mmCIF file of C-alpha atoms and ligand atoms in Angstrom:
data_model
loop_
_atom_site.group_PDB
_atom_site.id
_atom_site.type_symbol
_atom_site.label_atom_id
_atom_site.label_comp_id
_atom_site.label_asym_id
_atom_site.label_seq_id
_atom_site.Cartn_x
_atom_site.Cartn_y
_atom_site.Cartn_z
ATOM 1 C CA MET A 1 0.000 0.000 0.000
ATOM 2 C CA LYS A 2 1.350 3.380 -0.960
ATOM 3 C CA THR A 3 0.054 6.880 -0.195
ATOM 4 C CA ASN A 4 0.256 9.834 -2.579
ATOM 5 C CA LYS A 5 3.777 11.082 -1.899
ATOM 6 C CA ASN A 6 3.043 14.282 -3.822
ATOM 7 C CA PHE A 7 1.466 15.431 -0.566
ATOM 8 C CA ASN A 8 5.008 15.624 0.831
ATOM 9 C CA ASN A 9 5.673 18.396 -1.684
ATOM 10 C CA LEU A 10 2.938 20.639 -0.280
ATOM 11 C CA VAL A 11 4.342 23.628 1.522
ATOM 12 C CA PRO A 12 2.793 23.720 4.979
ATOM 13 C CA ASN A 13 0.572 26.763 5.067
ATOM 14 C CA TYR A 14 0.610 28.127 8.579
ATOM 15 C CA LEU A 15 -0.785 31.517 7.563
ATOM 16 C CA PHE A 16 -4.204 31.493 9.210
ATOM 17 C CA ALA A 17 -3.061 29.317 12.142
ATOM 18 C CA GLU A 18 -0.187 31.717 12.803
ATOM 19 C CA ILE A 19 -2.503 34.738 12.571
ATOM 20 C CA ALA A 20 -4.944 33.120 15.021
ATOM 21 C CA LYS A 21 -2.096 32.276 17.406
ATOM 22 C CA ARG A 22 -0.696 35.811 17.453
ATOM 23 C CA VAL A 23 -4.161 37.404 17.793
ATOM 24 C CA ASN A 24 -5.224 35.026 20.583
ATOM 25 C CA THR A 25 -2.015 35.594 22.524
ATOM 26 C CA TYR A 26 -2.396 39.370 22.190
ATOM 27 C CA CYS A 27 -6.070 39.303 23.235
ATOM 28 C CA LYS A 28 -5.314 37.114 26.240
ATOM 29 C CA GLU A 29 -2.582 39.488 27.408
ATOM 30 C CA ASN A 30 -4.699 42.584 26.645
ATOM 31 C CA PRO A 31 -8.298 41.671 27.452
ATOM 32 C CA ASP A 32 -9.368 45.338 27.534
ATOM 33 C CA LYS A 33 -8.457 45.969 23.876
ATOM 34 C CA ASN A 34 -11.092 45.954 21.145
ATOM 35 C CA VAL A 35 -9.349 44.101 18.304
ATOM 36 C CA ILE A 36 -10.926 44.653 14.858
ATOM 37 C CA ARG A 37 -10.513 41.997 12.172
ATOM 38 C CA LEU A 38 -9.976 43.306 8.655
ATOM 39 C CA GLY A 39 -8.419 40.028 7.552
ATOM 40 C CA ILE A 40 -11.573 38.025 7.002
ATOM 41 C CA GLY A 41 -12.158 36.554 3.557
ATOM 42 C CA ASP A 42 -15.690 35.455 4.394
ATOM 43 C CA VAL A 43 -18.839 37.492 3.929
ATOM 44 C CA THR A 44 -20.625 38.770 7.023
ATOM 45 C CA LEU A 45 -24.003 40.054 5.751
ATOM 46 C CA PRO A 46 -26.872 37.543 5.821
ATOM 47 C CA LEU A 47 -28.402 35.919 2.753
ATOM 48 C CA PRO A 48 -30.766 38.051 0.679
ATOM 49 C CA GLN A 49 -34.365 37.446 1.830
ATOM 50 C CA ILE A 50 -35.332 36.043 -1.566
ATOM 51 C CA ALA A 51 -32.779 33.248 -1.079
ATOM 52 C CA VAL A 52 -34.026 32.473 2.435
ATOM 53 C CA ASP A 53 -37.618 32.243 1.168
ATOM 54 C CA ALA A 54 -36.569 29.935 -1.677
ATOM 55 C CA LEU A 55 -34.583 27.710 0.716
ATOM 56 C CA LYS A 56 -37.633 27.374 2.965
ATOM 57 C CA LYS A 57 -39.951 26.607 0.074
ATOM 58 C CA GLY A 58 -37.424 24.112 -1.316
ATOM 59 C CA ALA A 59 -37.263 22.371 2.073
ATOM 60 C CA ASP A 60 -41.085 22.212 2.192
ATOM 61 C CA ASP A 61 -41.082 20.630 -1.284
ATOM 62 C CA LEU A 62 -38.809 17.864 0.001
ATOM 63 C CA GLY A 63 -41.292 17.120 2.774
ATOM 64 C CA LYS A 64 -44.240 16.389 0.459
ATOM 65 C CA LYS A 65 -44.700 13.328 -1.723
ATOM 66 C CA GLU A 66 -45.962 15.360 -4.707
ATOM 67 C CA THR A 67 -42.974 17.715 -4.756
ATOM 68 C CA PHE A 68 -40.222 15.520 -3.300
ATOM 69 C CA LYS A 69 -36.903 15.534 -5.205
ATOM 70 C CA GLY A 70 -34.181 12.899 -5.190
ATOM 71 C CA TYR A 71 -30.873 13.090 -7.020
ATOM 72 C CA PRO A 72 -30.703 16.191 -9.197
ATOM 73 C CA ASP A 73 -29.467 16.190 -12.821
ATOM 74 C CA TYR A 74 -25.661 15.998 -12.869
ATOM 75 C CA GLU A 75 -25.396 19.330 -14.652
ATOM 76 C CA GLY A 76 -27.952 21.061 -12.405
ATOM 77 C CA TYR A 77 -31.655 21.775 -12.986
ATOM 78 C CA GLU A 78 -32.426 23.493 -16.260
ATOM 79 C CA PHE A 79 -34.177 26.458 -14.628
ATOM 80 C CA VAL A 80 -31.041 27.175 -12.573
ATOM 81 C CA ARG A 81 -28.768 26.938 -15.630
ATOM 82 C CA GLN A 82 -31.227 29.238 -17.415
ATOM 83 C CA ALA A 83 -30.950 31.704 -14.509
ATOM 84 C CA VAL A 84 -27.144 31.603 -14.772
ATOM 85 C CA SER A 85 -27.317 32.098 -18.546
ATOM 86 C CA ASP A 86 -29.701 35.071 -18.100
ATOM 87 C CA TYR A 87 -27.371 36.526 -15.470
ATOM 88 C CA TYR A 88 -24.470 36.392 -17.950
ATOM 89 C CA LYS A 89 -26.697 38.052 -20.516
ATOM 90 C CA SER A 90 -27.334 40.902 -18.047
ATOM 91 C CA PHE A 91 -23.684 41.909 -18.462
ATOM 92 C CA GLY A 92 -23.532 41.205 -22.156
ATOM 93 C CA VAL A 93 -22.108 37.670 -22.313
ATOM 94 C CA GLU A 94 -23.877 34.826 -24.142
ATOM 95 C CA VAL A 95 -23.434 31.353 -22.667
ATOM 96 C CA GLY A 96 -25.793 28.492 -23.466
ATOM 97 C CA ILE A 97 -27.603 26.534 -20.775
ATOM 98 C CA ASP A 98 -25.926 23.403 -22.159
ATOM 99 C CA GLU A 99 -22.515 24.946 -21.398
ATOM 100 C CA ILE A 100 -23.212 25.438 -17.682
ATOM 101 C CA MET A 101 -22.773 22.957 -14.811
ATOM 102 C CA ILE A 102 -24.165 23.755 -11.357
ATOM 103 C CA THR A 103 -21.688 22.811 -8.619
ATOM 104 C CA ASP A 104 -21.033 23.266 -4.922
ATOM 105 C CA GLY A 105 -18.568 26.125 -5.353
ATOM 106 C CA ALA A 106 -15.432 27.488 -6.946
ATOM 107 C CA LYS A 107 -13.028 26.005 -4.414
ATOM 108 C CA SER A 108 -13.977 22.426 -5.225
ATOM 109 C CA ASP A 109 -14.210 23.224 -8.938
ATOM 110 C CA SER A 110 -10.750 24.792 -9.054
ATOM 111 C CA GLY A 111 -9.389 21.819 -7.112
ATOM 112 C CA ASN A 112 -11.252 19.187 -9.174
ATOM 113 C CA ILE A 113 -10.970 20.500 -12.726
ATOM 114 C CA GLY A 114 -7.433 19.123 -12.949
ATOM 115 C CA ASP A 115 -8.914 15.592 -13.045
ATOM 116 C CA ILE A 116 -9.667 16.062 -16.740
ATOM 117 C CA PHE A 117 -6.084 16.960 -17.690
ATOM 118 C CA SER A 118 -2.969 14.814 -17.918
ATOM 119 C CA LYS A 119 -0.336 14.971 -15.217
ATOM 120 C CA ASP A 120 2.203 15.892 -17.902
ATOM 121 C CA ASN A 121 0.914 19.435 -18.395
ATOM 122 C CA VAL A 122 2.849 22.456 -17.194
ATOM 123 C CA VAL A 123 0.678 24.640 -14.962
ATOM 124 C CA LEU A 124 1.111 28.396 -14.772
ATOM 125 C CA VAL A 125 -0.195 30.433 -11.851
ATOM 126 C CA THR A 126 0.305 34.083 -11.069
ATOM 127 C CA ASP A 127 2.129 34.854 -7.822
ATOM 128 C CA PRO A 128 0.695 35.896 -5.307
ATOM 129 C CA VAL A 129 -2.034 33.322 -5.745
ATOM 130 C CA TYR A 130 -5.167 31.741 -4.268
ATOM 131 C CA PRO A 131 -3.440 28.653 -2.786
ATOM 132 C CA VAL A 132 -5.958 26.037 -4.048
ATOM 133 C CA TYR A 133 -4.606 26.224 -7.630
ATOM 134 C CA VAL A 134 -1.106 25.431 -6.408
ATOM 135 C CA ASP A 135 -1.886 22.776 -3.821
ATOM 136 C CA SER A 136 -4.305 20.805 -6.004
ATOM 137 C CA ASN A 137 -1.709 20.610 -8.785
ATOM 138 C CA ILE A 138 1.042 19.606 -6.370
ATOM 139 C CA MET A 139 -1.238 16.787 -5.175
ATOM 140 C CA ALA A 140 -1.628 15.707 -8.815
ATOM 141 C CA GLY A 141 2.147 15.812 -9.325
ATOM 142 C CA ARG A 142 2.178 18.545 -11.982
ATOM 143 C CA GLU A 143 4.984 20.969 -12.637
ATOM 144 C CA ILE A 144 4.040 24.517 -11.666
ATOM 145 C CA ILE A 145 5.597 27.691 -12.979
ATOM 146 C CA TYR A 146 4.922 31.157 -11.625
ATOM 147 C CA ALA A 147 4.244 34.458 -13.393
ATOM 148 C CA ALA A 148 5.200 37.342 -11.148
ATOM 149 C CA SER A 149 2.551 39.850 -10.203
ATOM 150 C CA ASN A 150 4.299 42.809 -8.624
ATOM 151 C CA ALA A 151 4.321 46.584 -8.382
ATOM 152 C CA ASP A 152 5.945 46.811 -11.854
ATOM 153 C CA ASN A 153 2.834 45.354 -13.497
ATOM 154 C CA ASP A 154 0.354 46.617 -10.870
ATOM 155 C CA PHE A 155 -0.028 43.012 -9.705
ATOM 156 C CA LEU A 156 -1.397 41.894 -13.079
ATOM 157 C CA ALA A 157 1.076 39.365 -14.460
ATOM 158 C CA MET A 158 1.114 39.155 -18.262
ATOM 159 C CA PRO A 159 2.035 36.232 -20.531
ATOM 160 C CA ASP A 160 5.642 35.723 -21.584
ATOM 161 C CA ASP A 161 6.009 34.216 -25.064
ATOM 162 C CA SER A 162 9.289 32.576 -24.094
ATOM 163 C CA VAL A 163 7.477 30.466 -21.475
ATOM 164 C CA LYS A 164 5.427 27.392 -22.459
ATOM 165 C CA ALA A 165 2.453 26.625 -20.214
ATOM 166 C CA ASP A 166 -0.436 24.232 -20.848
ATOM 167 C CA ILE A 167 -2.887 25.085 -18.052
ATOM 168 C CA ILE A 168 -3.151 28.698 -16.910
ATOM 169 C CA TYR A 169 -5.048 29.772 -13.797
ATOM 170 C CA LEU A 170 -6.206 33.381 -13.829
ATOM 171 C CA CYS A 171 -8.300 35.023 -11.139
ATOM 172 C CA SER A 172 -9.786 38.451 -11.861
ATOM 173 C CA PRO A 173 -10.653 40.404 -9.768
ATOM 174 C CA ASN A 174 -7.851 38.728 -7.923
ATOM 175 C CA ASN A 175 -7.607 37.219 -4.493
ATOM 176 C CA PRO A 176 -5.437 38.398 -2.765
ATOM 177 C CA THR A 177 -4.447 41.532 -4.748
ATOM 178 C CA GLY A 178 -7.878 42.868 -5.729
ATOM 179 C CA ALA A 179 -6.447 43.791 -9.141
ATOM 180 C CA ALA A 180 -8.687 43.204 -12.182
ATOM 181 C CA TYR A 181 -7.518 42.631 -15.759
ATOM 182 C CA SER A 182 -8.698 44.986 -18.504
ATOM 183 C CA TYR A 183 -10.104 43.638 -21.763
ATOM 184 C CA ASP A 184 -6.810 44.211 -23.593
ATOM 185 C CA GLN A 185 -4.812 42.430 -20.899
ATOM 186 C CA LEU A 186 -7.124 39.413 -20.894
ATOM 187 C CA LYS A 187 -7.030 39.366 -24.687
ATOM 188 C CA LYS A 188 -3.244 38.903 -24.464
ATOM 189 C CA TRP A 189 -3.739 35.852 -22.214
ATOM 190 C CA VAL A 190 -6.397 34.475 -24.560
ATOM 191 C CA ASP A 191 -4.108 34.956 -27.570
ATOM 192 C CA TYR A 192 -1.250 33.288 -25.687
ATOM 193 C CA ALA A 193 -3.446 30.319 -24.749
ATOM 194 C CA ASN A 194 -4.746 29.841 -28.298
ATOM 195 C CA LYS A 195 -1.226 30.122 -29.744
ATOM 196 C CA ASN A 196 0.177 27.595 -27.275
ATOM 197 C CA ASP A 197 -2.737 25.141 -27.347
ATOM 198 C CA ALA A 198 -3.196 25.909 -23.636
ATOM 199 C CA VAL A 199 -6.359 26.129 -21.531
ATOM 200 C CA ILE A 200 -7.161 29.063 -19.252
ATOM 201 C CA ILE A 201 -9.026 28.245 -16.057
ATOM 202 C CA PHE A 202 -10.615 31.569 -15.206
ATOM 203 C CA ASP A 203 -11.825 32.121 -11.649
ATOM 204 C CA ALA A 204 -14.476 34.846 -11.679
ATOM 205 C CA ALA A 205 -15.486 34.456 -8.015
ATOM 206 C CA TYR A 206 -15.346 38.241 -7.480
ATOM 207 C CA GLU A 207 -16.906 39.407 -10.775
ATOM 208 C CA ALA A 208 -19.860 41.027 -9.005
ATOM 209 C CA PHE A 209 -17.504 43.569 -7.402
ATOM 210 C CA ILE A 210 -16.401 45.060 -10.730
ATOM 211 C CA THR A 211 -17.368 48.719 -11.036
ATOM 212 C CA ASP A 212 -15.552 49.716 -14.233
ATOM 213 C CA ASP A 213 -15.446 48.203 -17.704
ATOM 214 C CA SER A 214 -13.110 45.319 -16.780
ATOM 215 C CA PRO A 215 -14.560 42.063 -18.169
ATOM 216 C CA ARG A 216 -16.788 40.193 -15.706
ATOM 217 C CA SER A 217 -16.281 36.996 -17.635
ATOM 218 C CA ILE A 218 -13.406 35.679 -19.733
ATOM 219 C CA PHE A 219 -16.072 34.993 -22.361
ATOM 220 C CA ALA A 220 -16.444 38.723 -22.907
ATOM 221 C CA VAL A 221 -13.062 38.428 -24.630
ATOM 222 C CA GLU A 222 -12.829 37.480 -28.280
ATOM 223 C CA GLY A 223 -11.234 34.059 -28.750
ATOM 224 C CA ALA A 224 -11.914 32.881 -25.175
ATOM 225 C CA ARG A 225 -14.483 30.312 -26.250
ATOM 226 C CA GLN A 226 -11.650 28.450 -27.980
ATOM 227 C CA CYS A 227 -9.407 28.267 -24.898
ATOM 228 C CA ALA A 228 -11.155 28.972 -21.580
ATOM 229 C CA ILE A 229 -13.119 27.402 -18.772
ATOM 230 C CA GLU A 230 -14.813 29.716 -16.286
ATOM 231 C CA LEU A 231 -15.436 28.979 -12.614
ATOM 232 C CA CYS A 232 -17.731 31.149 -10.581
ATOM 233 C CA SER A 233 -19.872 30.943 -7.510
ATOM 234 C CA LEU A 234 -22.550 32.679 -5.494
ATOM 235 C CA SER A 235 -20.322 32.749 -2.400
ATOM 236 C CA LYS A 236 -19.086 36.302 -2.680
ATOM 237 C CA THR A 237 -21.777 37.426 -5.117
ATOM 238 C CA ALA A 238 -24.751 36.608 -2.889
ATOM 239 C CA GLY A 239 -23.365 35.478 0.475
ATOM 240 C CA PHE A 240 -23.512 31.728 -0.299
ATOM 241 C CA THR A 241 -20.227 30.822 1.441
ATOM 242 C CA GLY A 242 -22.119 28.596 3.875
ATOM 243 C CA THR A 243 -24.983 27.693 1.514
ATOM 244 C CA ARG A 244 -22.674 26.398 -1.275
ATOM 245 C CA CYS A 245 -23.517 26.860 -4.906
ATOM 246 C CA GLY A 246 -21.285 27.584 -7.882
ATOM 247 C CA TYR A 247 -21.178 27.046 -11.616
ATOM 248 C CA THR A 248 -18.704 26.217 -14.323
ATOM 249 C CA VAL A 249 -19.003 27.366 -17.918
ATOM 250 C CA ILE A 250 -17.319 25.385 -20.683
ATOM 251 C CA PRO A 251 -18.055 26.339 -24.295
ATOM 252 C CA LYS A 252 -19.288 23.420 -26.366
ATOM 253 C CA GLU A 253 -16.646 24.022 -29.024
ATOM 254 C CA LEU A 254 -13.660 23.869 -26.625
ATOM 255 C CA GLU A 255 -11.457 20.949 -27.611
ATOM 256 C CA ARG A 256 -7.927 19.898 -26.770
ATOM 257 C CA ASP A 257 -5.929 16.823 -27.625
ATOM 258 C CA GLY A 258 -8.853 15.507 -29.708
ATOM 259 C CA GLU A 259 -11.299 15.638 -26.791
ATOM 260 C CA ASN A 260 -14.301 17.798 -26.022
ATOM 261 C CA ILE A 261 -13.570 19.530 -22.706
ATOM 262 C CA TYR A 262 -17.226 19.968 -21.638
ATOM 263 C CA LYS A 263 -17.768 16.226 -22.112
ATOM 264 C CA LEU A 264 -14.725 15.384 -19.990
ATOM 265 C CA TRP A 265 -15.908 17.672 -17.188
ATOM 266 C CA TYR A 266 -19.451 16.293 -17.394
ATOM 267 C CA ARG A 267 -18.047 12.757 -17.119
ATOM 268 C CA ARG A 268 -15.885 13.738 -14.165
ATOM 269 C CA GLU A 269 -18.781 15.345 -12.336
ATOM 270 C CA ALA A 270 -21.183 12.468 -13.136
ATOM 271 C CA THR A 271 -18.640 10.059 -11.650
ATOM 272 C CA LYS A 272 -17.612 11.898 -8.499
ATOM 273 C CA PHE A 273 -20.360 14.420 -7.669
ATOM 274 C CA ASN A 274 -24.073 13.936 -7.088
ATOM 275 C CA GLY A 275 -25.180 17.507 -7.447
ATOM 276 C CA VAL A 276 -26.429 20.428 -5.384
ATOM 277 C CA SER A 277 -29.481 20.014 -3.177
ATOM 278 C CA TRP A 278 -32.936 21.122 -4.331
ATOM 279 C CA PRO A 279 -33.387 23.940 -1.789
ATOM 280 C CA VAL A 280 -29.965 25.375 -2.616
ATOM 281 C CA GLN A 281 -30.588 25.256 -6.373
ATOM 282 C CA CYS A 282 -33.935 26.990 -5.776
ATOM 283 C CA ALA A 283 -32.142 29.665 -3.759
ATOM 284 C CA ALA A 284 -29.519 30.063 -6.500
ATOM 285 C CA ALA A 285 -32.150 30.628 -9.170
ATOM 286 C CA ALA A 286 -33.963 33.072 -6.862
ATOM 287 C CA VAL A 287 -30.911 35.277 -6.209
ATOM 288 C CA LEU A 288 -30.058 35.337 -9.887
ATOM 289 C CA SER A 289 -33.534 36.601 -10.821
ATOM 290 C CA PRO A 290 -33.797 40.356 -11.452
ATOM 291 C CA GLN A 291 -35.369 40.830 -7.988
ATOM 292 C CA GLY A 292 -32.639 38.680 -6.395
ATOM 293 C CA GLN A 293 -29.903 40.609 -8.142
ATOM 294 C CA LYS A 294 -31.336 43.825 -6.741
ATOM 295 C CA GLN A 295 -31.083 42.372 -3.233
ATOM 296 C CA PHE A 296 -27.526 41.007 -3.466
ATOM 297 C CA LYS A 297 -26.312 44.180 -5.149
ATOM 298 C CA GLU A 298 -27.270 46.053 -1.962
ATOM 299 C CA ASN A 299 -24.909 43.781 -0.002
ATOM 300 C CA ILE A 300 -22.150 44.221 -2.559
ATOM 301 C CA ALA A 301 -22.639 47.998 -2.397
ATOM 302 C CA TYR A 302 -22.177 47.847 1.386
ATOM 303 C CA TYR A 303 -18.845 46.037 1.041
ATOM 304 C CA GLN A 304 -17.821 48.368 -1.787
ATOM 305 C CA GLU A 305 -18.401 51.376 0.457
ATOM 306 C CA ASN A 306 -16.218 49.763 3.138
ATOM 307 C CA ALA A 307 -13.528 49.234 0.486
ATOM 308 C CA ARG A 308 -13.829 52.872 -0.587
ATOM 309 C CA ILE A 309 -13.351 53.998 3.025
ATOM 310 C CA ILE A 310 -10.179 51.911 3.376
ATOM 311 C CA ALA A 311 -8.879 53.026 -0.039
ATOM 312 C CA GLN A 312 -9.420 56.680 0.832
ATOM 313 C CA ALA A 313 -7.293 56.276 3.969
ATOM 314 C CA LEU A 314 -4.506 54.594 1.999
ATOM 315 C CA ASP A 315 -4.644 57.425 -0.535
ATOM 316 C CA GLU A 316 -4.373 59.993 2.268
ATOM 317 C CA LEU A 317 -1.417 58.119 3.754
ATOM 318 C CA GLY A 318 0.293 57.893 0.353
ATOM 319 C CA ILE A 319 0.491 54.095 0.553
ATOM 320 C CA TYR A 320 0.722 52.106 -2.692
ATOM 321 C CA TYR A 321 -2.081 49.567 -3.095
ATOM 322 C CA THR A 322 -4.072 47.623 -5.631
ATOM 323 C CA GLY A 323 -7.732 46.550 -5.406
ATOM 324 C CA GLY A 324 -10.558 48.148 -3.472
ATOM 325 C CA LYS A 325 -12.250 49.466 -6.614
ATOM 326 C CA ASN A 326 -13.293 46.221 -8.307
ATOM 327 C CA SER A 327 -12.805 43.974 -5.321
ATOM 328 C CA PRO A 328 -13.439 43.506 -1.597
ATOM 329 C CA TYR A 329 -9.647 43.171 -1.176
ATOM 330 C CA LEU A 330 -7.040 45.887 -0.766
ATOM 331 C CA TRP A 331 -3.431 44.865 -1.226
ATOM 332 C CA LEU A 332 -0.992 47.362 0.158
ATOM 333 C CA LYS A 333 2.719 47.854 0.401
ATOM 334 C CA CYS A 334 3.816 47.729 4.020
ATOM 335 C CA PRO A 335 5.065 51.181 4.997
ATOM 336 C CA ASP A 336 8.786 51.874 5.585
ATOM 337 C CA ASN A 337 9.731 48.642 3.781
ATOM 338 C CA MET A 338 8.490 46.583 6.679
ATOM 339 C CA GLY A 339 8.082 42.852 6.219
ATOM 340 C CA SER A 340 4.524 41.471 6.110
ATOM 341 C CA TRP A 341 4.711 39.922 9.582
ATOM 342 C CA GLU A 342 6.468 42.936 11.048
ATOM 343 C CA PHE A 343 3.606 45.128 9.789
ATOM 344 C CA PHE A 344 1.079 42.576 11.034
ATOM 345 C CA ASP A 345 2.523 42.809 14.564
ATOM 346 C CA LEU A 346 2.659 46.604 14.427
ATOM 347 C CA LEU A 347 -0.990 46.897 13.361
ATOM 348 C CA LEU A 348 -2.114 44.322 15.919
ATOM 349 C CA THR A 349 -0.304 45.781 18.897
ATOM 350 C CA LYS A 350 -0.482 49.518 18.124
ATOM 351 C CA ALA A 351 -3.816 49.841 16.290
ATOM 352 C CA ASN A 352 -5.510 46.599 17.389
ATOM 353 C CA VAL A 353 -6.336 45.826 13.781
ATOM 354 C CA VAL A 354 -5.844 42.421 12.156
ATOM 355 C CA GLY A 355 -5.010 41.955 8.467
ATOM 356 C CA THR A 356 -3.363 39.206 6.422
ATOM 357 C CA PRO A 357 0.401 39.124 5.717
ATOM 358 C CA GLY A 358 0.943 38.967 1.950
ATOM 359 C CA GLU A 359 3.730 36.419 2.007
ATOM 360 C CA GLY A 360 1.146 33.752 2.864
ATOM 361 C CA PHE A 361 0.041 33.976 -0.800
ATOM 362 C CA GLY A 362 3.418 33.495 -2.463
ATOM 363 C CA ASN A 363 6.918 34.951 -2.778
ATOM 364 C CA ASN A 364 5.702 38.165 -4.365
ATOM 365 C CA GLY A 365 3.510 38.796 -1.354
ATOM 366 C CA ALA A 366 6.544 39.550 0.820
ATOM 367 C CA GLY A 367 6.332 43.135 2.055
ATOM 368 C CA TYR A 368 2.623 43.347 1.180
ATOM 369 C CA PHE A 369 -0.530 43.081 3.238
ATOM 370 C CA ARG A 370 -4.201 42.291 2.558
ATOM 371 C CA LEU A 371 -7.123 44.126 4.098
ATOM 372 C CA THR A 372 -10.722 43.194 3.333
ATOM 373 C CA SER A 373 -13.984 45.076 3.221
ATOM 374 C CA PHE A 374 -16.130 42.192 4.504
ATOM 375 C CA GLY A 375 -16.380 43.646 8.026
ATOM 376 C CA ASP A 376 -19.155 45.870 9.311
ATOM 377 C CA ARG A 377 -19.197 49.585 8.609
ATOM 378 C CA GLU A 378 -18.640 50.814 12.137
ATOM 379 C CA ASN A 379 -15.606 48.577 12.666
ATOM 380 C CA THR A 380 -14.184 49.462 9.263
ATOM 381 C CA ILE A 381 -14.422 53.186 10.030
ATOM 382 C CA GLU A 382 -12.844 52.715 13.458
ATOM 383 C CA ALA A 383 -10.046 50.491 12.092
ATOM 384 C CA VAL A 384 -9.258 53.050 9.407
ATOM 385 C CA ARG A 385 -9.191 55.845 11.994
ATOM 386 C CA ARG A 386 -6.657 53.874 14.058
ATOM 387 C CA ILE A 387 -4.512 52.975 11.032
ATOM 388 C CA LYS A 388 -4.397 56.631 9.975
ATOM 389 C CA GLU A 389 -3.421 57.736 13.451
ATOM 390 C CA LEU A 390 -0.667 55.116 13.623
ATOM 391 C CA LEU A 391 0.824 55.705 10.188
ATOM 392 C CA LYS A 392 0.458 59.436 9.575
ATOM 393 C CA LYS A 393 3.883 61.090 9.456
HETATM 394 N N1 LIG B 1 -11.809 31.364 -5.722
HETATM 395 C C1 LIG B 1 -11.264 32.393 -5.079
HETATM 396 C C2 LIG B 1 -10.306 33.255 -5.787
HETATM 397 C C3 LIG B 1 -11.595 32.645 -3.745
HETATM 398 O O1 LIG B 1 -11.026 33.660 -3.093
HETATM 399 C C4 LIG B 1 -12.501 31.809 -3.083
HETATM 400 C C5 LIG B 1 -12.886 32.006 -1.674
HETATM 401 O O2 LIG B 1 -12.359 32.748 -0.930
HETATM 402 C C6 LIG B 1 -13.025 30.733 -3.779
HETATM 403 C C7 LIG B 1 -12.679 30.538 -5.106
HETATM 404 C C8 LIG B 1 -13.939 29.772 -3.117
HETATM 405 O O3 LIG B 1 -15.226 29.999 -3.442
HETATM 406 P P1 LIG B 1 -16.394 29.012 -3.064
HETATM 407 O O4 LIG B 1 -16.947 29.474 -1.766
HETATM 408 O O5 LIG B 1 -17.328 29.143 -4.210
HETATM 409 O O6 LIG B 1 -15.849 27.614 -2.954
#
């Protein structure tokens, strides 16, 4: 019997454990201090009412013989895929209902999609990076190369023609940097992928935060249907982090190595996944309806205002940052060339504010720091006041 020794190649990620340890120690030693957490990557506002009502009705359906539901279709109920397709249409992107699969979220999808590709592919990720892309490919034993996102490219790594990659993970708006690719930038990635016979796995988990004309879907970009897979979810869009519902979009014409990619993904899902529950699919369709969109957009607007408040403070302090405009994340350069952990300790002990050290997301995160706008307004305002007081010269 042998275990998967690729697991030995995973880099232990102590980031959130180390943050919790330092915060707990500080709070224990200073019980009178009101520590504010601006490091959270989870939403805090409750589900839109329309989703709650649909969940309740869906649960009632399961309790009656006439409306009971067993296993759902592997690809998700048609009315939910129609709701996703209509949602795409609302921002100008056409995707067919037969190109959509309803799933339990973008984390599992980004971790599972690799099942359909050979181990022999070279994977490219941008650095800093959402760690799931890296760890899932290490588990599969694939070679990973990194494209540097840094201050020189405003944390938007671009393709390098001298590098050959087969699978490219892009996340825009990005976690952790908050930076969002423009149309022209994404077009360069699409052209690179088509030229190199590569596939782009595009994580659009934060598309609902976009306020400018940055593409909300890779499929807004010409040529993407020939090279891209999109992953998205209702987690950050509509507060579904605990409810769990996502979707993948794979154009019917996407083929590689003589195989149809949608068919491979369908086969993978039909083999290893039995679908999203009826009440949750009902809730997903409800939040994607025009009335539902109105409700979740109010929550997004709340987080966006928090982000604006943080961004304004960073502007006043003259601190370089990305994000905040199209994203709940703000990615800032630690002042006075401090290291990420040094700045973490300073903020914790002198301002009683918790953020996330950038180096937890990759080598290019060293010296950077992530703040999020998922907290409540009052705490965000107070945290910003303390940060300004601490850092003003
Ligand atoms: N993709 C990115 C870039 C994320 O930041 C997150 C969550 O933080 C996810 C995917 C996970 O989303 P889900 O809740 O749909 O699994």
